[in-house]
XYZ file of C-alpha atoms in Angstrom:
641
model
C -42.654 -12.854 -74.357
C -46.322 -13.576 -73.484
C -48.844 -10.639 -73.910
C -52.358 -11.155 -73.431
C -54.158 -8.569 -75.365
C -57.618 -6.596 -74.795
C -59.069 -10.025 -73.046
C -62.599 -10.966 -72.255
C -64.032 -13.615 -70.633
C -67.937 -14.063 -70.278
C -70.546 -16.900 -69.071
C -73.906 -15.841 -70.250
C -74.422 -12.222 -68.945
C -71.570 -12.394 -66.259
C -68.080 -10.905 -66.716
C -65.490 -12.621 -65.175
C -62.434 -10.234 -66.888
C -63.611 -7.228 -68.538
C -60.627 -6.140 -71.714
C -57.864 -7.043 -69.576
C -54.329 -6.379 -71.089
C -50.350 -7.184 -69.579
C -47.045 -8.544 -70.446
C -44.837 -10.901 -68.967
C -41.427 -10.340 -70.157
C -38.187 -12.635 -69.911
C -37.291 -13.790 -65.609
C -40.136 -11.516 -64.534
C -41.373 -12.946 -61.204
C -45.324 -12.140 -61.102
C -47.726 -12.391 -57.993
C -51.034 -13.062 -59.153
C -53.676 -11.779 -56.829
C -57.079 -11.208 -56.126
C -60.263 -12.831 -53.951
C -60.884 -16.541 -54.377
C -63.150 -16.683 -57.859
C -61.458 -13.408 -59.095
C -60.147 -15.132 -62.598
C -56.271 -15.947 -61.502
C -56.771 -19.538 -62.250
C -58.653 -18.384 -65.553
C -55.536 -16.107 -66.423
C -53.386 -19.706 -66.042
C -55.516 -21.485 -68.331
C -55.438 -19.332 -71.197
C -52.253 -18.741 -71.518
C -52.055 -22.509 -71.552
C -54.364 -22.753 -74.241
C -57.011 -24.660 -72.058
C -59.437 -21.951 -72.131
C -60.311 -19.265 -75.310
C -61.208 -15.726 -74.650
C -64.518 -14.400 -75.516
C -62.900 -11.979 -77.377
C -59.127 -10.677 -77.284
C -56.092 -12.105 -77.903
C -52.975 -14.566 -76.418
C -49.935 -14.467 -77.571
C -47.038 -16.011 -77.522
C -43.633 -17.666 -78.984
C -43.583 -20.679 -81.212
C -41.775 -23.455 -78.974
C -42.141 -21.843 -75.693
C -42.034 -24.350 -73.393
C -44.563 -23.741 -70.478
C -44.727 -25.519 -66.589
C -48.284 -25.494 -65.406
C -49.511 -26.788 -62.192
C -53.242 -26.391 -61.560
C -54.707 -26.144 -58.280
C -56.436 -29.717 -59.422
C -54.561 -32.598 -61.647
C -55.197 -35.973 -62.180
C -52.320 -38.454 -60.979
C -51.064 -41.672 -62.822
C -51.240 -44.861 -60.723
C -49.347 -48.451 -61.194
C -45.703 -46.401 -61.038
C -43.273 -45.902 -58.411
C -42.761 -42.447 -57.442
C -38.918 -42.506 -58.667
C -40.472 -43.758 -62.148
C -43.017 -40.992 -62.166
C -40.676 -38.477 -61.913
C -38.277 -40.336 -64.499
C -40.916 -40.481 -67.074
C -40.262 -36.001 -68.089
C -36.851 -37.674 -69.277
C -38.440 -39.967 -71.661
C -37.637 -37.666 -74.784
C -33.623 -38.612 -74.060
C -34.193 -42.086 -74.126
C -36.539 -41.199 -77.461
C -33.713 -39.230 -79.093
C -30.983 -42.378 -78.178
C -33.062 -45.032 -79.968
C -33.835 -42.114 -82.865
C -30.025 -41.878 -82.866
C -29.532 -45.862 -83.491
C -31.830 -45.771 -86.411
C -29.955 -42.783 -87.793
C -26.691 -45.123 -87.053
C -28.062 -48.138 -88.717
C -29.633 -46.560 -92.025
C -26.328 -44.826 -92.714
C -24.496 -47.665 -91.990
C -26.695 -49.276 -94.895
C -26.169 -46.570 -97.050
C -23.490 -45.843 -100.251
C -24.808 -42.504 -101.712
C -22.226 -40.174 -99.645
C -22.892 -37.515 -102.036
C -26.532 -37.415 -102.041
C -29.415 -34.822 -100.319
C -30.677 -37.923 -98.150
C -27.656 -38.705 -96.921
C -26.912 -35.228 -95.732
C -30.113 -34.830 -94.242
C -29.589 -37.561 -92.023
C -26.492 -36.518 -91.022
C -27.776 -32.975 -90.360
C -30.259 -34.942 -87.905
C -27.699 -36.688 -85.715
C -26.211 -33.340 -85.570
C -29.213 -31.883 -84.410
C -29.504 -34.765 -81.617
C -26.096 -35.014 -80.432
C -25.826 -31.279 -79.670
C -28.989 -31.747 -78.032
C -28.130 -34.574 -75.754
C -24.731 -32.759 -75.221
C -26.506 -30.454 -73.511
C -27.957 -33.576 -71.421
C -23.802 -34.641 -70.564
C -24.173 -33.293 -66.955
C -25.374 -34.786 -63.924
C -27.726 -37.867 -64.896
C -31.765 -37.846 -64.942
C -32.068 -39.961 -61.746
C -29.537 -37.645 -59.824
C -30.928 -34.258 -60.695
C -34.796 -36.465 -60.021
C -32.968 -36.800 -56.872
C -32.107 -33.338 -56.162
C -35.782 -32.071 -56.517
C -37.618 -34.816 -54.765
C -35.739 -34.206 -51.401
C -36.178 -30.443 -51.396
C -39.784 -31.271 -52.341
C -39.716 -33.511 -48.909
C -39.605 -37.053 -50.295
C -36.941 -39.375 -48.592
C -34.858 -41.060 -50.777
C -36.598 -45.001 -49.507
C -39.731 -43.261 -50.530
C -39.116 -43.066 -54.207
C -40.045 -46.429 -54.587
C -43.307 -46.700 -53.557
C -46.313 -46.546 -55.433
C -47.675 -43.269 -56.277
C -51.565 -44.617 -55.389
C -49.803 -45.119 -51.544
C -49.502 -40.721 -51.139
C -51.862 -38.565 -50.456
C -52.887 -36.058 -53.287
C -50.588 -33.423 -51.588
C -47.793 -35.642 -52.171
C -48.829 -36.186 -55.851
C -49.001 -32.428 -56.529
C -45.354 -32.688 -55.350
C -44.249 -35.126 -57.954
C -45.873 -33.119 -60.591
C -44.265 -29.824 -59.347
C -41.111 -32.226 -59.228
C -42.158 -33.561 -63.073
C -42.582 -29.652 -64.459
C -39.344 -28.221 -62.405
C -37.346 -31.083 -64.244
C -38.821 -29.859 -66.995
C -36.878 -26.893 -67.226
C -39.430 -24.574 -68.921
C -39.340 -20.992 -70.117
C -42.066 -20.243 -68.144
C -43.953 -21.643 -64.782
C -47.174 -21.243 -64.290
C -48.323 -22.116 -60.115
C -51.825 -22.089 -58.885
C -51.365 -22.576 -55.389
C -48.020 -24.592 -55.216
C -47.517 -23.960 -50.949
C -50.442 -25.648 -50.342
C -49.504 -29.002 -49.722
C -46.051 -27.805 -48.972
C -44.365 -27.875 -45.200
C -42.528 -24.783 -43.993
C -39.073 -26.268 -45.243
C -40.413 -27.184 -48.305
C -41.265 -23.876 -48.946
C -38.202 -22.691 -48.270
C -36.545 -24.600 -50.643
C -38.875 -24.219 -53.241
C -38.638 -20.287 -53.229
C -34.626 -20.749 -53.194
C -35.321 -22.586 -56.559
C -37.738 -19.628 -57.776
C -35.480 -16.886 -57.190
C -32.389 -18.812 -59.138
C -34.949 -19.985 -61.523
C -33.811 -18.058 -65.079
C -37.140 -18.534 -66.508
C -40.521 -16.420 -66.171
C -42.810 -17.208 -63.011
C -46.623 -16.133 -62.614
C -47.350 -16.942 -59.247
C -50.598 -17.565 -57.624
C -50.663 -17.900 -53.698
C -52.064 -16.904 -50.633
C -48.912 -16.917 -48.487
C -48.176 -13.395 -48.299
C -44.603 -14.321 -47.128
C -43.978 -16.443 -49.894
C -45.188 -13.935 -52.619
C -42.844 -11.314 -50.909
C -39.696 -13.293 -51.213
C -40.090 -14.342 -54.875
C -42.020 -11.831 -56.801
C -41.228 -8.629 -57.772
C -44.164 -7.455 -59.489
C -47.873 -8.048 -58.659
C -50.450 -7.570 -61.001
C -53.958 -7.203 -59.021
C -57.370 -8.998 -60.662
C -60.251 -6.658 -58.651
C -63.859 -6.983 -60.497
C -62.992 -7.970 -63.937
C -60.216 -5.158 -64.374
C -56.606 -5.534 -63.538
C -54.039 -3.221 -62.255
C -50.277 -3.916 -62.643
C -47.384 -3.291 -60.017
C -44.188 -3.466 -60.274
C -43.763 -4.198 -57.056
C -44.088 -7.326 -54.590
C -46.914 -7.951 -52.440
C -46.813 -6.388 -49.335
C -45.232 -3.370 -51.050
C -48.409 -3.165 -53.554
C -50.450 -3.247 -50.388
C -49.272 0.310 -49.089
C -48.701 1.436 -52.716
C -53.186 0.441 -53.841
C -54.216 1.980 -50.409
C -52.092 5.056 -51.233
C -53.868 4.998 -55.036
C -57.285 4.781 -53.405
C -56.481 7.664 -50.880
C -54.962 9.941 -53.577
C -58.076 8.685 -56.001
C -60.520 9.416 -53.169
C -59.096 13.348 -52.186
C -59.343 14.308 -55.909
C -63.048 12.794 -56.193
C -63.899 14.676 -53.129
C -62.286 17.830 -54.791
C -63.909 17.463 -58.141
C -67.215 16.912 -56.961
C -66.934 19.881 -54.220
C -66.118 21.758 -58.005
C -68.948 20.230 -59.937
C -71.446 20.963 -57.231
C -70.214 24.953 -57.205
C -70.015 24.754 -60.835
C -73.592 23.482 -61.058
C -75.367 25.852 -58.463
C -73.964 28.833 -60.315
C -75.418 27.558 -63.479
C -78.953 27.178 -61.764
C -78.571 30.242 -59.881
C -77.657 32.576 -62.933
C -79.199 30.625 -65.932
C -81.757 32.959 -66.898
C -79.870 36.242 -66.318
C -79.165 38.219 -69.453
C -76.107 39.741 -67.747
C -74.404 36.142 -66.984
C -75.559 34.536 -70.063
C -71.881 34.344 -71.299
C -70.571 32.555 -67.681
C -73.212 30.486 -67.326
C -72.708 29.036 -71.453
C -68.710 28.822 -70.449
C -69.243 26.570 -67.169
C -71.664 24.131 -68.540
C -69.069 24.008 -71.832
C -66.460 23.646 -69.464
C -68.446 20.461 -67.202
C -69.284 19.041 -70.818
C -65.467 18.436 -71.214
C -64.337 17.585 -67.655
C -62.649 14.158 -67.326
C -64.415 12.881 -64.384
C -62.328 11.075 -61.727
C -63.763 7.714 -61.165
C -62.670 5.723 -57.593
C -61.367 2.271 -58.198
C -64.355 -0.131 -57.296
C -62.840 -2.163 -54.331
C -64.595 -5.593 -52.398
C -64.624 -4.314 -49.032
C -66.438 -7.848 -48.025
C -63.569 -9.733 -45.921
C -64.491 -11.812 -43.038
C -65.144 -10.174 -39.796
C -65.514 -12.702 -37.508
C -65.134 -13.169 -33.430
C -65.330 -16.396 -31.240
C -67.722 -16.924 -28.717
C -66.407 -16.588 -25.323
C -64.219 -19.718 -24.023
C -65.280 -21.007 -21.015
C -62.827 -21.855 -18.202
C -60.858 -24.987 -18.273
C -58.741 -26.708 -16.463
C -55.279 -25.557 -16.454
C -53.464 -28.584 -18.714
C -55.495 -28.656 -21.685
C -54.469 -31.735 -22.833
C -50.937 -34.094 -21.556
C -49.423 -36.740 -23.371
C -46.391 -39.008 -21.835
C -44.560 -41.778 -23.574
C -47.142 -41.226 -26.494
C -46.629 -43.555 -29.249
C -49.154 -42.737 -32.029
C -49.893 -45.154 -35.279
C -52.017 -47.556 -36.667
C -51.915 -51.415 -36.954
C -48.785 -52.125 -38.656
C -47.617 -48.154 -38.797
C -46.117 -46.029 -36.037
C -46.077 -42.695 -37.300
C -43.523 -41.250 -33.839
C -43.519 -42.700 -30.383
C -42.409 -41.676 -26.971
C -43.225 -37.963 -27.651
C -43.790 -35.820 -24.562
C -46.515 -33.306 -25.220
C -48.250 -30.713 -22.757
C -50.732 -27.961 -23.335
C -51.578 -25.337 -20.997
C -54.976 -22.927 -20.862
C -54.912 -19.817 -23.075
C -51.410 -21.245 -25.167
C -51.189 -20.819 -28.803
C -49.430 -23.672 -30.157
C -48.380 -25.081 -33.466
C -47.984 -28.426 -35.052
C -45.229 -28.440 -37.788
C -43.265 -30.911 -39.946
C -43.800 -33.097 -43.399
C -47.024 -33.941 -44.273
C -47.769 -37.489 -42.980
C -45.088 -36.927 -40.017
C -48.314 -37.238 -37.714
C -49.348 -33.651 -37.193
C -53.377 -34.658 -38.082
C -52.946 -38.022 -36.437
C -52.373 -36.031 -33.033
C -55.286 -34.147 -33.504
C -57.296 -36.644 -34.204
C -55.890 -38.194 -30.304
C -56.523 -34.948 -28.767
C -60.169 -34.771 -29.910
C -60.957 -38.367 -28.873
C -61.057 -40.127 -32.342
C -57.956 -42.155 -31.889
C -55.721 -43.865 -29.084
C -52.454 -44.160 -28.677
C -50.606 -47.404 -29.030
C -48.670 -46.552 -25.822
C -48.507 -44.004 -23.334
C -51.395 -41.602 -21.751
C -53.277 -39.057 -23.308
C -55.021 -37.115 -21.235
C -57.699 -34.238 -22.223
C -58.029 -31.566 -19.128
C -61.037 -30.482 -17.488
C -64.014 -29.086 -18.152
C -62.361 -28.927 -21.950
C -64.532 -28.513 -24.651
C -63.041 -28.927 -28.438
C -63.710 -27.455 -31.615
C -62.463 -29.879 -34.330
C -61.601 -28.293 -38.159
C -60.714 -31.279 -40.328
C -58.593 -30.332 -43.762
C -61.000 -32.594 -45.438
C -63.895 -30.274 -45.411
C -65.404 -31.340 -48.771
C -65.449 -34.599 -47.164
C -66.860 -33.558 -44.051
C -69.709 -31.217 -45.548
C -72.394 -32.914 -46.752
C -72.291 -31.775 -50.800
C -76.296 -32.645 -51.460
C -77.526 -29.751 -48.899
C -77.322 -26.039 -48.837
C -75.030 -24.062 -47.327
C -77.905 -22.760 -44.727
C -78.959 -26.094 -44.000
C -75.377 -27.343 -43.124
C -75.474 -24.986 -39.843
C -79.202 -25.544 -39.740
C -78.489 -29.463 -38.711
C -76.006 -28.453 -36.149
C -77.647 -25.261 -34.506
C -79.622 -25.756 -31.477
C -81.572 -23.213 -29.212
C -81.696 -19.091 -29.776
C -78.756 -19.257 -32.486
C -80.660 -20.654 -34.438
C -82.747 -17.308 -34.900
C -78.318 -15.929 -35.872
C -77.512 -17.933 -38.576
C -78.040 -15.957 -41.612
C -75.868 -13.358 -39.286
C -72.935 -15.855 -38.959
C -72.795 -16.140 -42.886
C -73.199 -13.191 -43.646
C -69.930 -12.477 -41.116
C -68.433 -15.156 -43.469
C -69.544 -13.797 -46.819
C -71.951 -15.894 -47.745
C -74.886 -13.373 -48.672
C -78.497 -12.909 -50.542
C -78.325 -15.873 -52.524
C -75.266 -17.477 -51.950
C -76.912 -19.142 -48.484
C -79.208 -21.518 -51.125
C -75.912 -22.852 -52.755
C -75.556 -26.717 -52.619
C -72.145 -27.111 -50.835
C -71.027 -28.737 -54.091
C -71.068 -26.173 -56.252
C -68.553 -24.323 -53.349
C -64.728 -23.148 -53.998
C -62.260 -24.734 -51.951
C -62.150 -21.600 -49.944
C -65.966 -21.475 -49.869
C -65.912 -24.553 -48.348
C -63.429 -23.151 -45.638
C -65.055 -20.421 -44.280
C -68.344 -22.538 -44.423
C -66.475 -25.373 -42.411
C -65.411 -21.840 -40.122
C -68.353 -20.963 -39.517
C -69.735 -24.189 -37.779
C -67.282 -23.542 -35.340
C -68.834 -20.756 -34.117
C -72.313 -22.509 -33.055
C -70.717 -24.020 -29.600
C -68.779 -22.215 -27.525
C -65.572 -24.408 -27.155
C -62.725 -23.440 -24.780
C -59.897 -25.429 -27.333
C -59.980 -24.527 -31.235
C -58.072 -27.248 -33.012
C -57.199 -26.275 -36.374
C -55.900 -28.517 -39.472
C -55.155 -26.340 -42.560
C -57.736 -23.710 -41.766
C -56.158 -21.002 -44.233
C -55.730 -23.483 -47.302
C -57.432 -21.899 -49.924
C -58.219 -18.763 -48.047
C -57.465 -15.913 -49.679
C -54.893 -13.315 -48.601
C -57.524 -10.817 -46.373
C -59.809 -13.585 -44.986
C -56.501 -15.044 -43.315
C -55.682 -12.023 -41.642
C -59.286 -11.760 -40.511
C -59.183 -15.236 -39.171
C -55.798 -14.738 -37.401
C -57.244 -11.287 -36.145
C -59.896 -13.480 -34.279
C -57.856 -16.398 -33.212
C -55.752 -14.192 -31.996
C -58.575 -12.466 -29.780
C -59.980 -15.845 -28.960
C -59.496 -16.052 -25.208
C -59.526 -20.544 -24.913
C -56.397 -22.696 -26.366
C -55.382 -22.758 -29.777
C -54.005 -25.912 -31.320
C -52.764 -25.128 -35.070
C -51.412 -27.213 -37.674
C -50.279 -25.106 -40.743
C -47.430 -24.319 -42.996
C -48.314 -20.722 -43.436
C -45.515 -19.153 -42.059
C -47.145 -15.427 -42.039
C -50.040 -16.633 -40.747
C -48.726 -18.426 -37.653
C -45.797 -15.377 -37.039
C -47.364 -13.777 -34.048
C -50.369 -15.674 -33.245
C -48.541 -19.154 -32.057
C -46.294 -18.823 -28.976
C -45.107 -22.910 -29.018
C -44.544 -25.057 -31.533
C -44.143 -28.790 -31.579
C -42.199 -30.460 -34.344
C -43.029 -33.753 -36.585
C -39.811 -35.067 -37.990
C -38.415 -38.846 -38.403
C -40.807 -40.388 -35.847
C -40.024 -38.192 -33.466
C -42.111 -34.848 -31.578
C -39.942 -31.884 -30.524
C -41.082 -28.864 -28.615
C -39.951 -25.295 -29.790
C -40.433 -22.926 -27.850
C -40.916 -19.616 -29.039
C -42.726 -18.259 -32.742
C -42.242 -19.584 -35.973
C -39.174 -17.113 -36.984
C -37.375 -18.634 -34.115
C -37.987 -22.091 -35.034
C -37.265 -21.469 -38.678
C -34.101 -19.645 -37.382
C -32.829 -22.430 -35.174
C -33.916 -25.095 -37.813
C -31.355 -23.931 -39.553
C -28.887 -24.010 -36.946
C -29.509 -27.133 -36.093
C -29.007 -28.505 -39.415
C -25.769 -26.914 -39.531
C -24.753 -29.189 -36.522
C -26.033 -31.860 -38.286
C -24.132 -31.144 -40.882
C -20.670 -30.905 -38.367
C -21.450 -33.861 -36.648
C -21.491 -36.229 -40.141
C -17.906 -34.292 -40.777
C -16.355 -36.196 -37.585
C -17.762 -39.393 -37.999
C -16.535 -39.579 -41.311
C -13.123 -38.489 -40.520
C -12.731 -34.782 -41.721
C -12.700 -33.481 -38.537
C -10.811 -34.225 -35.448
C -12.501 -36.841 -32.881
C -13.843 -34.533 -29.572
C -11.338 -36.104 -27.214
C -12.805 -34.142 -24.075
C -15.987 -36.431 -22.805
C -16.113 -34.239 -19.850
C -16.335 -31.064 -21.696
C -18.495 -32.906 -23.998
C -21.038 -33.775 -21.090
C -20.598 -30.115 -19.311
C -22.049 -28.709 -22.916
C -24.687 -31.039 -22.822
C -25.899 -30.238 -19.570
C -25.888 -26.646 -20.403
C -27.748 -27.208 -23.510
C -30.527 -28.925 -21.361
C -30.328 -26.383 -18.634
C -30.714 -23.302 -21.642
C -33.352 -25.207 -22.980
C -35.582 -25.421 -19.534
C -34.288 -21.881 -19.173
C -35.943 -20.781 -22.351
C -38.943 -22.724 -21.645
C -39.423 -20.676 -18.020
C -38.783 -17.625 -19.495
C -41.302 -18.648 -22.525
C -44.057 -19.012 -19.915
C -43.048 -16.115 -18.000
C -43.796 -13.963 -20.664
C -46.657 -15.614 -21.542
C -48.168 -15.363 -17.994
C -47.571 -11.185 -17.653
C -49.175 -10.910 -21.222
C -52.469 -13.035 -19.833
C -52.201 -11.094 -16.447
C -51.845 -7.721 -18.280
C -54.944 -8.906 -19.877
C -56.868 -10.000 -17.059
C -55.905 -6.402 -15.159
C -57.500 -4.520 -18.206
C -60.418 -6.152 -18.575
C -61.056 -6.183 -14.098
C -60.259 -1.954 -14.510
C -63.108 -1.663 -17.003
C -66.044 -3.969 -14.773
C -64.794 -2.088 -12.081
C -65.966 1.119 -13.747
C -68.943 -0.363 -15.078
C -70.047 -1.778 -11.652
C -69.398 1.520 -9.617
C -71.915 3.383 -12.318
C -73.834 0.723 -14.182
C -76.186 1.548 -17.396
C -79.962 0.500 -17.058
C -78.902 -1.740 -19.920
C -75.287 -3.640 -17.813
C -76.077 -7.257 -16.427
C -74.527 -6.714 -12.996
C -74.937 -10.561 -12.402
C -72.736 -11.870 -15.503
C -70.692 -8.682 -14.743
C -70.055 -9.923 -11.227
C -69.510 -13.669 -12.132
C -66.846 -12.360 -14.759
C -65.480 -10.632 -12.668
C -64.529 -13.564 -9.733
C -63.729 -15.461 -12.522
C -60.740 -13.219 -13.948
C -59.883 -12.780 -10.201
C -59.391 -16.820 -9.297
C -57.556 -16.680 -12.656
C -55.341 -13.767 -11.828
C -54.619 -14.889 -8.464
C -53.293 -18.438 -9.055
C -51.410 -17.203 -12.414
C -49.448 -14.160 -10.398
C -48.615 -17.186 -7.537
C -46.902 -19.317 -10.554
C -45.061 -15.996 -12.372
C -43.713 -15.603 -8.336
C -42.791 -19.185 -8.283
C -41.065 -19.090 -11.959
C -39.376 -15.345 -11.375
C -37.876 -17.133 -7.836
C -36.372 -20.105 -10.271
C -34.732 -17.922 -12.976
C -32.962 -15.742 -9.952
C -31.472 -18.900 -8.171
């Protein structure tokens, strides 16, 4: 359907894609992949038309009809969202009033038998099969449809589109282009101003979408459950799977392996080859042999390796010094701003060393928290209350906000760095690709996900016991996420995360805490749990709606009514003991390890071991030990009564 033939783009001397060549055929369901600055968002644009080739070729049907959402777009103001949406249905309302005209002219007309005539009849043929085809379910209730599985609620839709953020204008225009109906979607990015639910709908609609999808994303999970077929952009050349993501994973290293054992072989044969010919080159008697093998290394096809970036982040957080054991407390919180409560009487508590989550709709008050637990805003009611000794390391989403633009990207953790890491900093960058030349950028000129591992690395200059994260993977690509998670997940302090990035937060968060309808609910548990019981719990939803509106029969036992909820409560604590539980014999596990090995440093120590810091460490993973074993005793003795 689309084939994009013998392709080159170049800026000056630099080759972004080097003769690049594929096809995507009728309901083929395409990952796009490759580092950030690769060419995937080049690859969108001209098959769009936005961009031309240096040289090569697009091309593609007359009348396709294409869906393109950019990772940037501009937004119209002065319209309600509802009307926004409305407006891709304009050409029905065009082909009505075209169809009055039609009406009136032949209404005005006597020359039955005449060319004219027949042509306009042939024309209100042509539109009333057309808006035939329109006879189903009205505009505004298929707008409808697509705005709440995008997240909107329905007394939403009248608002002003200036009154959202630019996450929830992306949504109308990924609302605008599914409405659409085109042959063929085009997404840069489309998850990242999505919630986890979102999501979820969103790749239901891909996978009974009948159209063609080229995908571009960073959410591995994501790209797994819609694609099935990944075509890789790696240094100006692509290579085509057809296969989906994490299947194309195994399948490249396997290529590179296989690639890398015949190399080896051919150049063990070369070399042999080679020595012979110097060996016996001037000796009449192997004349003939010698002429044969350099013939022979004249028409060998020489393996070549697949060039591959190897530069991914490799990062590790400084060590967290102790804090107090709650982290941070909030009771009765109500959280807003004059004139807006965005949820009230939540009940929030984080503990030393948890892991924990902040999910929901965007504008539910996941940031807004943040923003309470790092001292920049105060509740309307209720206490918040940070614990001791607790040091916080804020990452705002708004980093090209936040990061002064006019500097360079050494000077940004030059103006923050004080004392002997200061002498580190080209280190730190470097840790966070930023190399050679790329340290004199102006943060300007930086990629979104530039600008994320920049905002990263500032982090790292303080040694903070609490990391709270908002949208640290959004524009990431796929392999500096997992090195990030790799180190968060090392990073012995408290994590506070608010993403959407379901892979990303499977295995490092251990709690989550839920934004929905004003209201803060804690899940105990990962994110395939939550996800898991979301569902559930929509399903009673669903149940409880069916008795109140009569298709069920009313619950006519209160007392077995109120025995259920009491056991619901009592599972729930239940869960939540057993939750820490396993939490504490993971962090005493830990703690046990790490006392074995200064144990067996301390009975021999190296001229280079610093017995005092050794020592101090030590006492401190003892006190630590000691007074989590006496609460594991405490919480084993509850579950067993």
């Amino acid at each position: 359907m689309i084939s994009i033939n013998n392709v080159t783009v170049s800026f000056g001397s630099f080759t972004l894609l080097d003769c690049i060549s594929f096809h995507i055929s009728e309901q083929d369901k395409i990952g796009l992949v490759g580092k950030n600055g690769a060419g995937k968002s080049t690859v969108m644009k001209l098959i769009t038309g936005e961009q031309q080739p240096t040289s090569g070729s697009v091309d593609k049907p007359s009348g396709i009809r294409i869906g393109y959402l950019p990772q940037i777009m501009e937004h119209h103001r002065g319209v309600s969202v509802i009307q926004e949406v409305l407006s891709v249905f304009d050409y029905i309302h065009e082909m009505e009033a075209e169809l009055e005209t039609l009406s009136a002219r032949l209404s005005e007309r006597t020359d039955y038998e005449s060319k004219e005539y027949a042509s306009l009849i042939d024309r209100m043929n042509v539109i009333n099969d057309r808006l035939s085809l329109e006879s189903g379910e009205s505009p505004r209730t298929r707008a409808l449809k697509v705005l709440k599985g995008l997240g909107f609620k329905e007394e939403e839709l009248d608002r002003n589109t200036e009154t959202f953020s630019q996450g929830w204008n992306m949504r109308m225009e990924l609302a605008k282009i599914l409405l659409g109906e085109p042959d063929v979607l085009l997404l840069d990015e489309p998850t990242n101003h999505l919630d986890i639910e979102s999501i979820q709908w969103f790749e239901d609609y891909l996978k009974a979408f009948h159209g063609s999808v080229l995908l571009v994303s960073h959410d591995r999970k994501f790209l797994d459950n819609v694609t099935g077929r990944t075509v890789e952009i790696m240094l100006g050349h692509i290579t085509d799977y057809k296969v989906p993501y994490s299947k194309y994973v195994e399948l490249r290293a396997e290529r590179i392996a296989q690639q890398t054992a015949a190399y080896e072989n051919q150049q063990r044969m070369i070399e042999k080859t080679e020595d012979f010919i110097n060996r016996f080159r001037y000796k009449p008697t192997k004349s003939n042999q010698v002429q044969s093998r350099i013939k022979a290394l004249e028409k060998l096809d020489r393996i070549e390796i697949d060039e591959t970036e190897n530069a991914r982040i490799n990062i590790k957080f400084p060590p967290a010094q102790r804090s107090g054991d709650i982290v941070f407390k909030g009771t009765d919180l109500t959280v807003g701003y004059p004139g807006k409560i965005v949820f009230r009487d939540a009940q929030i508590e984080i503990k030393r060393g948890e892991k924990v989550a902040l999910v929901g709709r965007n504008g539910e008050g996941k940031t807004t928290l943040m923003r309470v637990i790092t001292g920049e805003l105060s509740p309307l009611e209720g206490e918040a209350r940070i614990g001791h000794n607790v040091k916080t390391g804020y990452y705002a989403q708004n980093q090209e906000d936040i990061l002064d633009g006019s500097v360079t990207v050494f000077d940004t953790l030059d103006r923050v760095a004080v004392g002997e890491i200061r002498t580190k900093l080209r280190d730190i960058l470097g840790a966070f690709l930023f190399k050679g030349e790329d340290i004199d950028k102006k943060v300007s000129v930086l990629s979104g996900g530039e600008r994320a591992r920049l905002g990263m690395a500032r982090l790292m200059l303080s040694p903070y016991n609490v990391l709270a994260l908002d949208e640290p993977t959004n524009h990431m690509d796929i392999l500096s996420k997992d090195r990030l998670k790799q180190a968060l997940k090392s990073f012995d302090g408290t994590l506070i995360v608010v993403s959407h990035d379901r892979d990303f937060l499977e295995g490092l968060v251990d709690k989550l805490y839920e934004f929905r309808d004003g209201h803060v609910k804690e899940h105990l548990g990962g994110v395939a749990e939550f996800l898991e019981r979301r569902k559930l719990e929509s399903l009673q939803q669903l149940e409880v709606k069916q008795k109140e509106t009569g298709n069920d029969a009313p619950v006519k036992d209160n007392a077995a009514a109120e025995s259920f909820k009491r056991q619901k409560a009592l599972s729930k604590e239940d869960r939540k003991i057993r939750n820490r539980i396993s939490f504490l014999e993971k962090e005493i596990a830990q703690k046990e390890g790490r006392m074995q090995i200064i144990e067996k440093i301390l009975a021999n120590p190296g001229n280079n071991e610093d017995i005092y810091e050794l020592t101090r460490e030590y006492l401190e993973l003892k006190l630590g030990l000691d007074s989590q074993t006496d609460e594991w005793t405490t919480l084993m003795e509850q579950i067993e009564n």
